[in-house]
CSV table of C-alpha atoms in Angstrom, one decimal:
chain,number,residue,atom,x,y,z
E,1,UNK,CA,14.9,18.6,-60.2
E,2,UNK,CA,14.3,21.3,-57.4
E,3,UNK,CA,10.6,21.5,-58.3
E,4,UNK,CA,10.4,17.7,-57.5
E,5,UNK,CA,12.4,17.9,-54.4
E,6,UNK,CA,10.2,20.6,-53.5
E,7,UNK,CA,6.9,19.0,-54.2
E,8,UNK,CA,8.4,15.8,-52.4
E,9,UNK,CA,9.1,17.5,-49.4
E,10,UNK,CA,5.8,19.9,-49.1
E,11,UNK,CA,4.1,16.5,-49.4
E,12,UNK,CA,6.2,15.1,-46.6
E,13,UNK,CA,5.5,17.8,-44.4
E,14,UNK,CA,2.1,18.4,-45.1
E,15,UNK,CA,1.3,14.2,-44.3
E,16,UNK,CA,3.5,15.2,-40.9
E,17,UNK,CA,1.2,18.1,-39.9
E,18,UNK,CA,-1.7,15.8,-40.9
E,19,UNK,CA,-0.1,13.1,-38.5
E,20,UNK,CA,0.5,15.5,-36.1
E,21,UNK,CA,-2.6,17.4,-35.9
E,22,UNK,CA,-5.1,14.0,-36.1
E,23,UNK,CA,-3.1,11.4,-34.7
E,24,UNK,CA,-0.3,12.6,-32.2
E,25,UNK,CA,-3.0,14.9,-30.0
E,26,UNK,CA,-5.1,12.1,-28.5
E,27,UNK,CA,-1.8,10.7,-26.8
E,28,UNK,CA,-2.1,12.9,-23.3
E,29,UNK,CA,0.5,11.1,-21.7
E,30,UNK,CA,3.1,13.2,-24.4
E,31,UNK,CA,2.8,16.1,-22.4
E,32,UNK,CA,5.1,18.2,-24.9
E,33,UNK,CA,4.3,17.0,-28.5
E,34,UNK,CA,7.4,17.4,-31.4
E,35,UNK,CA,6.2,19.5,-34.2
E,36,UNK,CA,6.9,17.3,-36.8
E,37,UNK,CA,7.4,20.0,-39.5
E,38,UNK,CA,9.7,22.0,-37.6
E,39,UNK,CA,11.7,19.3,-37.0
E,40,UNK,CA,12.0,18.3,-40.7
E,41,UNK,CA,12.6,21.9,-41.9
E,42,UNK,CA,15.6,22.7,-39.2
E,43,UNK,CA,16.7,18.8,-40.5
E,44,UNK,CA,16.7,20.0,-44.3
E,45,UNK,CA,18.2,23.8,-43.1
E,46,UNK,CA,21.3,22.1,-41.6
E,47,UNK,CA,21.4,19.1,-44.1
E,48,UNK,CA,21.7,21.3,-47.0
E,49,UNK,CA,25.0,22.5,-48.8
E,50,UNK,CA,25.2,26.4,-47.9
E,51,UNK,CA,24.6,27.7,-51.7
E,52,UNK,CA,21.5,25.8,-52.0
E,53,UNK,CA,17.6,27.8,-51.5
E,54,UNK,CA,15.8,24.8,-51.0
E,55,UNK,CA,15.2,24.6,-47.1
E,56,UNK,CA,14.8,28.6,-47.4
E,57,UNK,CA,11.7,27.9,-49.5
E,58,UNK,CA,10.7,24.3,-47.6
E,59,UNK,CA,10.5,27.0,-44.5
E,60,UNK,CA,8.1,29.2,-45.9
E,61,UNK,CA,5.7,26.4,-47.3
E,62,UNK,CA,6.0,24.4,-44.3
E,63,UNK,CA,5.0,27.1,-42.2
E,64,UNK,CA,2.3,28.2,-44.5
E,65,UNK,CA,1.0,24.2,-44.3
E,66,UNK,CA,1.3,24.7,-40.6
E,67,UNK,CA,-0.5,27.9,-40.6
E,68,UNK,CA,-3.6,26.5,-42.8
E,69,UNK,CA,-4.1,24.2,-39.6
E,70,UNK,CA,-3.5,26.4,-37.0
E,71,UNK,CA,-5.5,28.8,-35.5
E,72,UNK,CA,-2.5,31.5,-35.3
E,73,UNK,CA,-3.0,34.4,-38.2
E,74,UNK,CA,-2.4,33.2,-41.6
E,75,UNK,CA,1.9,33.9,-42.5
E,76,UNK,CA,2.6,33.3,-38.4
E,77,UNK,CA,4.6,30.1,-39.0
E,78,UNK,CA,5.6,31.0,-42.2
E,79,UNK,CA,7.9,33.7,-41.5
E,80,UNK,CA,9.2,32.5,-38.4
E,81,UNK,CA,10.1,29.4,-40.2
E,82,UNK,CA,11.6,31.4,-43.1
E,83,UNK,CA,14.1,33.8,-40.4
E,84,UNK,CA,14.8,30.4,-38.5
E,85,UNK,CA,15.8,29.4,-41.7
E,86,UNK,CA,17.7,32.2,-42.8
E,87,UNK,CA,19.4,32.3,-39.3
E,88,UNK,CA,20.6,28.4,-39.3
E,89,UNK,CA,22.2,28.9,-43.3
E,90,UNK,CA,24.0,32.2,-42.3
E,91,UNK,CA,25.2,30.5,-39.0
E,92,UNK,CA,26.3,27.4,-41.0
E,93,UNK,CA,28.1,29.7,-43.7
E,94,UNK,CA,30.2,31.3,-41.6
E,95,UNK,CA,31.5,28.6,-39.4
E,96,UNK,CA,32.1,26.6,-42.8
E,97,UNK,CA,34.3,29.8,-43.7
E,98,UNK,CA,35.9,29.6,-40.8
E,99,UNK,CA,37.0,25.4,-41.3
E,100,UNK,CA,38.1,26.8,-44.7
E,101,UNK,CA,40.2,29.8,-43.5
E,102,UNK,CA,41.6,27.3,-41.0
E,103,UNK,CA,42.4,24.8,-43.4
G,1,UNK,CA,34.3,46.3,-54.3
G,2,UNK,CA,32.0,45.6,-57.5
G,3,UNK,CA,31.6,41.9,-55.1
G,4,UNK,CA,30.7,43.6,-52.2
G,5,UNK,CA,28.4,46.1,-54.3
G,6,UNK,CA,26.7,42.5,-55.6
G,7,UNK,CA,26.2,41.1,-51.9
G,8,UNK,CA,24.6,44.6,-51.1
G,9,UNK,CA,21.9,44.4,-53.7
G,10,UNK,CA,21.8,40.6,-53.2
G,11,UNK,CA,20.6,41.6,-49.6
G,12,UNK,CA,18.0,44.1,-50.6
G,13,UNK,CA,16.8,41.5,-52.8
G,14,UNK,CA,16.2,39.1,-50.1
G,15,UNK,CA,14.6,42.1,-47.8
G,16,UNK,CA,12.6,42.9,-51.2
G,17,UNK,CA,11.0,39.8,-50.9
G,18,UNK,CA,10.5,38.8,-47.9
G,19,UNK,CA,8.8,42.1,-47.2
G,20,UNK,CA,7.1,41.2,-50.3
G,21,UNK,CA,6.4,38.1,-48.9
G,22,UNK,CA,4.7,39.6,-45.5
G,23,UNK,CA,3.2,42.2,-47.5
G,24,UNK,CA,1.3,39.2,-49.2
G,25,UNK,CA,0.7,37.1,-46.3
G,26,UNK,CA,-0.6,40.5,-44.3
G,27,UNK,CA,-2.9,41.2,-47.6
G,28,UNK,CA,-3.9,37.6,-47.6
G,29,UNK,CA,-5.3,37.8,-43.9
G,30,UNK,CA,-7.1,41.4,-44.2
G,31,UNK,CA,-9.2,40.2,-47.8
G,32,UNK,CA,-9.7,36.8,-45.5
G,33,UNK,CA,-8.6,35.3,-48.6
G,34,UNK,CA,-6.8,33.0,-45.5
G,35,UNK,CA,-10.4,31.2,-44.2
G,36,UNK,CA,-10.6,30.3,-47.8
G,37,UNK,CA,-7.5,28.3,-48.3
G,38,UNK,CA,-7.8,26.7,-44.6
G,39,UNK,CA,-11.3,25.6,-46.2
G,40,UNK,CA,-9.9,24.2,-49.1
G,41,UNK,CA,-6.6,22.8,-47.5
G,42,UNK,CA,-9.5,20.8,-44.6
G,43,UNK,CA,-11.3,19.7,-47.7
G,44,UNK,CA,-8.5,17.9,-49.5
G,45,UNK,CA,-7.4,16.8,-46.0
G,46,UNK,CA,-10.2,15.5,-44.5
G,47,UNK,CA,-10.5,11.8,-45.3
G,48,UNK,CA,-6.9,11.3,-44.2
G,49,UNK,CA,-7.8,13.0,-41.1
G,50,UNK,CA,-10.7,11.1,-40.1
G,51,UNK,CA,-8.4,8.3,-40.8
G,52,UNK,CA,-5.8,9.2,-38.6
G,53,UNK,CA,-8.2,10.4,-35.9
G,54,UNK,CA,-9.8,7.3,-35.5
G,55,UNK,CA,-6.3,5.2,-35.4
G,56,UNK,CA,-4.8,8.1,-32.9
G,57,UNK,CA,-8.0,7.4,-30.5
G,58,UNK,CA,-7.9,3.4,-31.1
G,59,UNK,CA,-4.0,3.6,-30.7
G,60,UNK,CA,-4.4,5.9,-27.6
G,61,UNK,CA,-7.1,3.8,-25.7
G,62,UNK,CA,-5.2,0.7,-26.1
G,63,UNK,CA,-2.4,2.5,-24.6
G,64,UNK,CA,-4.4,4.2,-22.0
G,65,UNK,CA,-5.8,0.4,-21.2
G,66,UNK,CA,-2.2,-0.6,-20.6
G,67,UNK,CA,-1.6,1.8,-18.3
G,68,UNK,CA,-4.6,1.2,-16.2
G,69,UNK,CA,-3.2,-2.5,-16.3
G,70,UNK,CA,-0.8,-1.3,-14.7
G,71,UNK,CA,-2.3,1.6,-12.2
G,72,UNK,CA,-4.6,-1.4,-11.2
G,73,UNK,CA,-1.8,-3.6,-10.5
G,74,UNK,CA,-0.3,-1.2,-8.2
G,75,UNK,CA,-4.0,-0.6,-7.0
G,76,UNK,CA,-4.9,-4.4,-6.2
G,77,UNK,CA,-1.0,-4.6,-4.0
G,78,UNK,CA,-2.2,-1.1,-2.5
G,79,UNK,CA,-5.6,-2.7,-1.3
G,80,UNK,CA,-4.1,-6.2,-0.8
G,81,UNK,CA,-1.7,-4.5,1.7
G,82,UNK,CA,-4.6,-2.4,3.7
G,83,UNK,CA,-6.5,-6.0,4.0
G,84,UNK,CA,-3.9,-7.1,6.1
G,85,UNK,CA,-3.5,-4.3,7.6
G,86,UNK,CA,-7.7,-4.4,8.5
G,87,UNK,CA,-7.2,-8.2,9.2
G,88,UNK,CA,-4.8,-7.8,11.6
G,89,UNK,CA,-6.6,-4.9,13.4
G,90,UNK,CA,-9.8,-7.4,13.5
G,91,UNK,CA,-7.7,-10.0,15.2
G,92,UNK,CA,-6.1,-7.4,17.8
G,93,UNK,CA,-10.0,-6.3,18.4
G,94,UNK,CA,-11.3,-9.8,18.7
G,95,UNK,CA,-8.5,-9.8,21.2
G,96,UNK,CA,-9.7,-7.0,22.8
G,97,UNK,CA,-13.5,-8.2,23.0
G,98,UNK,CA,-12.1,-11.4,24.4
G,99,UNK,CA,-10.4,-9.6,27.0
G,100,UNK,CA,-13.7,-7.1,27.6
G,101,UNK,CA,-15.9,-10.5,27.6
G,102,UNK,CA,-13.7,-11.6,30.6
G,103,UNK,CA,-14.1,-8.4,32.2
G,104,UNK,CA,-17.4,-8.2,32.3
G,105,UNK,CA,-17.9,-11.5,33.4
G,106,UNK,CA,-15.5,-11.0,36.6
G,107,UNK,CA,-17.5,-8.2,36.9
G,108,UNK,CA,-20.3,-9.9,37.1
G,109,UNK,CA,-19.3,-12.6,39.8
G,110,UNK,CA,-18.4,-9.7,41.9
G,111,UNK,CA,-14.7,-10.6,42.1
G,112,UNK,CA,-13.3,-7.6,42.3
G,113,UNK,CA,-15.2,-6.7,45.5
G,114,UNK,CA,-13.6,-9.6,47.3
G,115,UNK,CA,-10.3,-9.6,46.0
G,116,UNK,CA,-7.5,-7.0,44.5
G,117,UNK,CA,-6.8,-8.6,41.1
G,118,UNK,CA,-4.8,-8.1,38.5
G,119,UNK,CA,-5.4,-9.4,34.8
G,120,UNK,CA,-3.0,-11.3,32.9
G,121,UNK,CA,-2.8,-13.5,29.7
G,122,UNK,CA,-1.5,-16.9,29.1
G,123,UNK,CA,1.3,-16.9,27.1
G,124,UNK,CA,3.0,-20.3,27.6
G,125,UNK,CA,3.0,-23.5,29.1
G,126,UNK,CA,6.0,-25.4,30.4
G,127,UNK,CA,5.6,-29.1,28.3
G,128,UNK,CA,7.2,-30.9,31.3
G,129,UNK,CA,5.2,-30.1,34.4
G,130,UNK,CA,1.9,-28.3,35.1
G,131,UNK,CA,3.0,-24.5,34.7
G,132,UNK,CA,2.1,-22.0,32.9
G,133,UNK,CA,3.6,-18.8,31.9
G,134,UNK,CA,1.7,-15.6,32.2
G,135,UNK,CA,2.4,-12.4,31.1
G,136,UNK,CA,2.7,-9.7,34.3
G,137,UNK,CA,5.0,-10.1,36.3
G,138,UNK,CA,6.8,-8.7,39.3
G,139,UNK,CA,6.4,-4.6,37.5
G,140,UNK,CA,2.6,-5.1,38.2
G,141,UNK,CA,3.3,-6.1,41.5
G,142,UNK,CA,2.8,-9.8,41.4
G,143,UNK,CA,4.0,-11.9,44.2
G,144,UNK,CA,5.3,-15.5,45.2
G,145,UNK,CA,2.5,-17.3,46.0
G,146,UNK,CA,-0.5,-15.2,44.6
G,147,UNK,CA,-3.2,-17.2,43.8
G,148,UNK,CA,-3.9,-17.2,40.7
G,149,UNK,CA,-8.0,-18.3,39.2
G,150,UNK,CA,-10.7,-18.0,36.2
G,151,UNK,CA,-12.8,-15.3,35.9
G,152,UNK,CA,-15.7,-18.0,36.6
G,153,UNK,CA,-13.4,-18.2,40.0
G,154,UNK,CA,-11.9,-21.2,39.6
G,155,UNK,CA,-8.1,-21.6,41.5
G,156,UNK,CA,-5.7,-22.7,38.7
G,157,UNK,CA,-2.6,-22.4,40.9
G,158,UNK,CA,0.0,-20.3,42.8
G,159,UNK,CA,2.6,-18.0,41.3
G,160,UNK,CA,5.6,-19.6,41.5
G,161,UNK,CA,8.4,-17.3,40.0
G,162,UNK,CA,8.4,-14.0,39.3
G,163,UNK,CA,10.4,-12.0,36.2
G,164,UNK,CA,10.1,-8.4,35.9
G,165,UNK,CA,7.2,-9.1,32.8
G,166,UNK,CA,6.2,-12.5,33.1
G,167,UNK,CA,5.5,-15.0,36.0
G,168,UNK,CA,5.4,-18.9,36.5
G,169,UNK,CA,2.2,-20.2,37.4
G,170,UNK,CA,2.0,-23.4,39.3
G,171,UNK,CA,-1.1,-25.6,38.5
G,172,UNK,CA,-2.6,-27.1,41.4
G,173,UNK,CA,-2.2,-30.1,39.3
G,174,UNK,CA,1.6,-29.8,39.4
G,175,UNK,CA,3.1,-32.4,41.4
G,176,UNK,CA,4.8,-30.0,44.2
G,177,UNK,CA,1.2,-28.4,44.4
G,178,UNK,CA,0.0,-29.1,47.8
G,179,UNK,CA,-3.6,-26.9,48.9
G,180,UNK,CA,-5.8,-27.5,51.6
G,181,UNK,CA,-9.2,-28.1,50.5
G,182,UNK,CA,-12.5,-29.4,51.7
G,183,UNK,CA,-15.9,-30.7,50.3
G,184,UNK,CA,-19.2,-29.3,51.1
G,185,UNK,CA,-20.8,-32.2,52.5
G,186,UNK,CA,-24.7,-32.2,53.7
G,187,UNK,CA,-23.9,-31.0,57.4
G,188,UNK,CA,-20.6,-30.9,57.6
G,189,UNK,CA,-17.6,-29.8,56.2
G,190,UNK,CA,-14.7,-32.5,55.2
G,191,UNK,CA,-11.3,-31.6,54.9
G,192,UNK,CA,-8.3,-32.6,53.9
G,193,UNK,CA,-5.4,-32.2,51.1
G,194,UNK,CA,-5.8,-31.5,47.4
G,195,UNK,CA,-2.3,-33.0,45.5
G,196,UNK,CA,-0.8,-32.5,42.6
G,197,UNK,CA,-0.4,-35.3,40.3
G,198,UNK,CA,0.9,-34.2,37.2
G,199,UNK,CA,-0.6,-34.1,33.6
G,200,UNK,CA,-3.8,-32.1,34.7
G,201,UNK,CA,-4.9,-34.7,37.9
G,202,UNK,CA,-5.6,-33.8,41.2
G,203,UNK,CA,-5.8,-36.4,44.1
G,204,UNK,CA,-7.9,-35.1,47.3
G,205,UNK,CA,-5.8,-37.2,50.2
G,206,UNK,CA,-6.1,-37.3,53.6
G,207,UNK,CA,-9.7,-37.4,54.0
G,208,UNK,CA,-10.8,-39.0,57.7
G,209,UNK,CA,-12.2,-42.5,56.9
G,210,UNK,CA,-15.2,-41.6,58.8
G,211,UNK,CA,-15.9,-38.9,56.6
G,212,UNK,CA,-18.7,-40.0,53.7
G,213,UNK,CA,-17.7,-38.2,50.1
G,214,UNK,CA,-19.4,-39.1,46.8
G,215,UNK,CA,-19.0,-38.3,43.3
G,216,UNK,CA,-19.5,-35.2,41.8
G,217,UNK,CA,-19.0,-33.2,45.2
G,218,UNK,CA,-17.5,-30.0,44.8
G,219,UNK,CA,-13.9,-29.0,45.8
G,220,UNK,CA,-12.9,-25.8,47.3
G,221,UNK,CA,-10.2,-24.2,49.0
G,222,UNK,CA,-10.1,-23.4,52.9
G,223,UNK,CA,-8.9,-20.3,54.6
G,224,UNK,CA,-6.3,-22.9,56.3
G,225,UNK,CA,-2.6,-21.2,56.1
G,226,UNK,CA,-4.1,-18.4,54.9
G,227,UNK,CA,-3.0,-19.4,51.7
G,228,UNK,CA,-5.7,-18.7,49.6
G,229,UNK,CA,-9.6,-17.0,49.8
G,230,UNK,CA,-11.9,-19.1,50.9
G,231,UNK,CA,-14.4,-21.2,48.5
G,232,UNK,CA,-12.3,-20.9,45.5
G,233,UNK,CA,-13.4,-24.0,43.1
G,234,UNK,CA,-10.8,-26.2,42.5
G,235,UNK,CA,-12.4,-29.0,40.9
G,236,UNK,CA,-14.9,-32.3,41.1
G,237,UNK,CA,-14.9,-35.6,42.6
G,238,UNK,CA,-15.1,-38.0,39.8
G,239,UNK,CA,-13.6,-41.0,42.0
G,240,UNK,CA,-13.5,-42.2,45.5
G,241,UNK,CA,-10.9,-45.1,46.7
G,242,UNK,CA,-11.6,-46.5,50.0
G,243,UNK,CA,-9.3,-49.1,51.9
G,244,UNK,CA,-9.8,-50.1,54.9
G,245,UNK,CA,-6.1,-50.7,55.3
G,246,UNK,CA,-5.0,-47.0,54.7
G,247,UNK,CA,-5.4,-44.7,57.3
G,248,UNK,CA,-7.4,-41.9,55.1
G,249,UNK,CA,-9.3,-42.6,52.3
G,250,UNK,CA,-8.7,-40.5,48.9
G,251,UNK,CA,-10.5,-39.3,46.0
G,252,UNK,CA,-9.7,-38.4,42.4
G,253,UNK,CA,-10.7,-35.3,41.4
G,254,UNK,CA,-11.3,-33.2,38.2
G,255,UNK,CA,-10.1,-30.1,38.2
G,256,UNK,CA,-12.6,-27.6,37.4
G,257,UNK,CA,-10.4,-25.4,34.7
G,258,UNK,CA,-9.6,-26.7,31.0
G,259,UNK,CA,-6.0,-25.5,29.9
G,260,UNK,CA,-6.9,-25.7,26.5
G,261,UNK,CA,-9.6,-22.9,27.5
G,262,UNK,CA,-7.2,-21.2,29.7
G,263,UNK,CA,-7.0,-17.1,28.0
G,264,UNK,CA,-7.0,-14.4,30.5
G,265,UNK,CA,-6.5,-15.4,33.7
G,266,UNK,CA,-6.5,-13.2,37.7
G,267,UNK,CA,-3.8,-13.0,39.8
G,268,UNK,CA,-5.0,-12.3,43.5
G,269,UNK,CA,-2.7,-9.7,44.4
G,270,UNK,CA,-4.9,-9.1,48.1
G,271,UNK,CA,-7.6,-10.7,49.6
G,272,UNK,CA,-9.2,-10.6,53.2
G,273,UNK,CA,-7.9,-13.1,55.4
């Protein structure tokens, strides 16, 4: 089931970068484009219950998709997506702990 | 405590493997293992990029062509605007070459050697009697009474109120208009009174009925009163009525100006008497 999830979303943010990278760059009026994947990892990071791994990994392959297409050394995006990552779940943990210890 | 101890190694796990992780990526990028994958990753990708490039460059000239609709919208109102702008600073030039024309033609009659004058534009006409409204007044030192002509030095009339900006011009065709005149006859000179009629006529009274005048003599003014310069034109005889029972015989005459021509006019404001 996570394998499928995960498939699923690698393709969903690999058809992003690809919408990104060949379709979004010829509109110069956006002077600031969104990048799409970081978008839908941060999305899937604060979505996800706080036990779950599955926006830890999405990071990592998302940024390795958005690595293969960018020009930046090959890991760049990949890790900072994976410590973003890390960074939103432990932030998210801890205020949940707090709701708890409140309730 | 044997939690805690759990979370601990739990952590160095996750360090474990994400230095793993780097270690990889690093190793990755010094074999250049990484400009093989891009290759394959552009290969796979490739005919849904061309795809999408083509749609992103149709999909961003249309919208580039709607907002040149729109920059040449604002352009045409832009331009449209400075067109008035340019007509109206032809108009104020024709104005201006008008005015220079009649310059250069006073000029040319030598008027300003004979009299002081001062130049002045039409800017009204009174529709119930023969006067006209001219734009200097008494602030450019205009007078009662200055005689007012063409620059082809033709009288039109006497000023007969002054404002500080403007003045009232009375046409010698105004029926209080009373100016002594005479006609250049062969050998002599006959005069006698040019009067007002009203609606643009002049009648020349009081002319001796010994005196012999035809049509298409010449009317001018006379330095009688000292009223006026001498010779100004004032107009034509188109008509002569004799009687034998009046005591002077008078003629009809056409004055010598056309008030539909009537622009830039000269007030005399000195003249040698």
């Amino acid at each position: 089931m996570a394998l499928k999830k995960i498939i699923v979303f690698s393709l969903i943010i690999y058809f992003l970068i690809l919408f990104q990278t060949s379709f979004l760059v010829h509109f110069v009026l956006l002077r600031y484009l969104p990048n799409l994947a970081v978008i839908f990892v941060l999305f899937l990071s604060i979505r996800e219950k706080p036990d779950e791994k599955t926006a830890l990994i999405m990071s990592f392959v998302g940024g390795l998709l958005l690595d293969a297409f960018s020009a930046k050394p090959f890991g760049f995006y990949a890790l900072i997506f994976l410590i973003t990552s890390l960074i939103i779940k432990f932030l998210l943990r801890k205020y949940i702990r707090l709701e708890i210890s409140k309730a | 405590m044997i939690k805690s101890g759990f979370q601990l190694s739990k952590r160095i796990k996750f360090a474990i493997l994400l230095a793993a992780l780097a270690a990889i990526l690093l190793m990755i990028d010094y074999l250049g293992l990484d400009s093989r994958i891009k290759n394959a990753l552009f290969s796979v990708s490739s005919p849904l990029q061309n795809i999408l490039w083509e749609q992103g460059q149709k999909t961003n000239s249309f919208l580039e062509t709607i907002r040149e609709i729109g920059e040449i919208k604002k352009r045409s109102e832009e331009l449209e605007l400075k067109n008035q702008e340019l007509k109206a600073e032809i108009a104020r030039l024709n104005e201006l070459k008008g005015e220079n024309e009649t310059l250069r033609k006073a000029l040319n009659l030598g008027l300003e050697k004979e009299f002081q004058l001062l130049m002045a534009n039409v800017t009204g006409k009174d529709p119930f009697s023969d006067v006209l409204l001219i734009d200097k007044g008494s602030d450019n030192g205009i007078t009662v009474g200055s005689p007012v002509i063409t620059p082809e030095k033709v009288l039109i009339g006497l000023v007969q109120e002054v404002f500080p900006g403007f003045s009232r011009v009375s046409l010698l065709s105004d029926k209080k208009s009373l100016v002594s005149a005479q006609v250049q006859a062969e050998n002599e000179e006959i005069v006698g009174v040019a009067k007002g009629q009203g609606n643009f006529k002049i009648a020349f009274d009081l002319i001796p009925q010994d005196k012999k005048i035809r049509t298409g003599d010449l009317l001018v003014t006379t330095t009688l009163g000292n009223f006026f310069p001498k010779d100004l034109l004032i107009g034509e005889i188109v008509q002569v009525d004799e009687s034998d029972v009046k005591p002077f015989q008078t003629a009809q005459v056409k004055t010598a100006f056309d008030i539909e021509n009537l622009k830039a006019l000269f007030v005399i404001t000195d003249f040698k008497k």
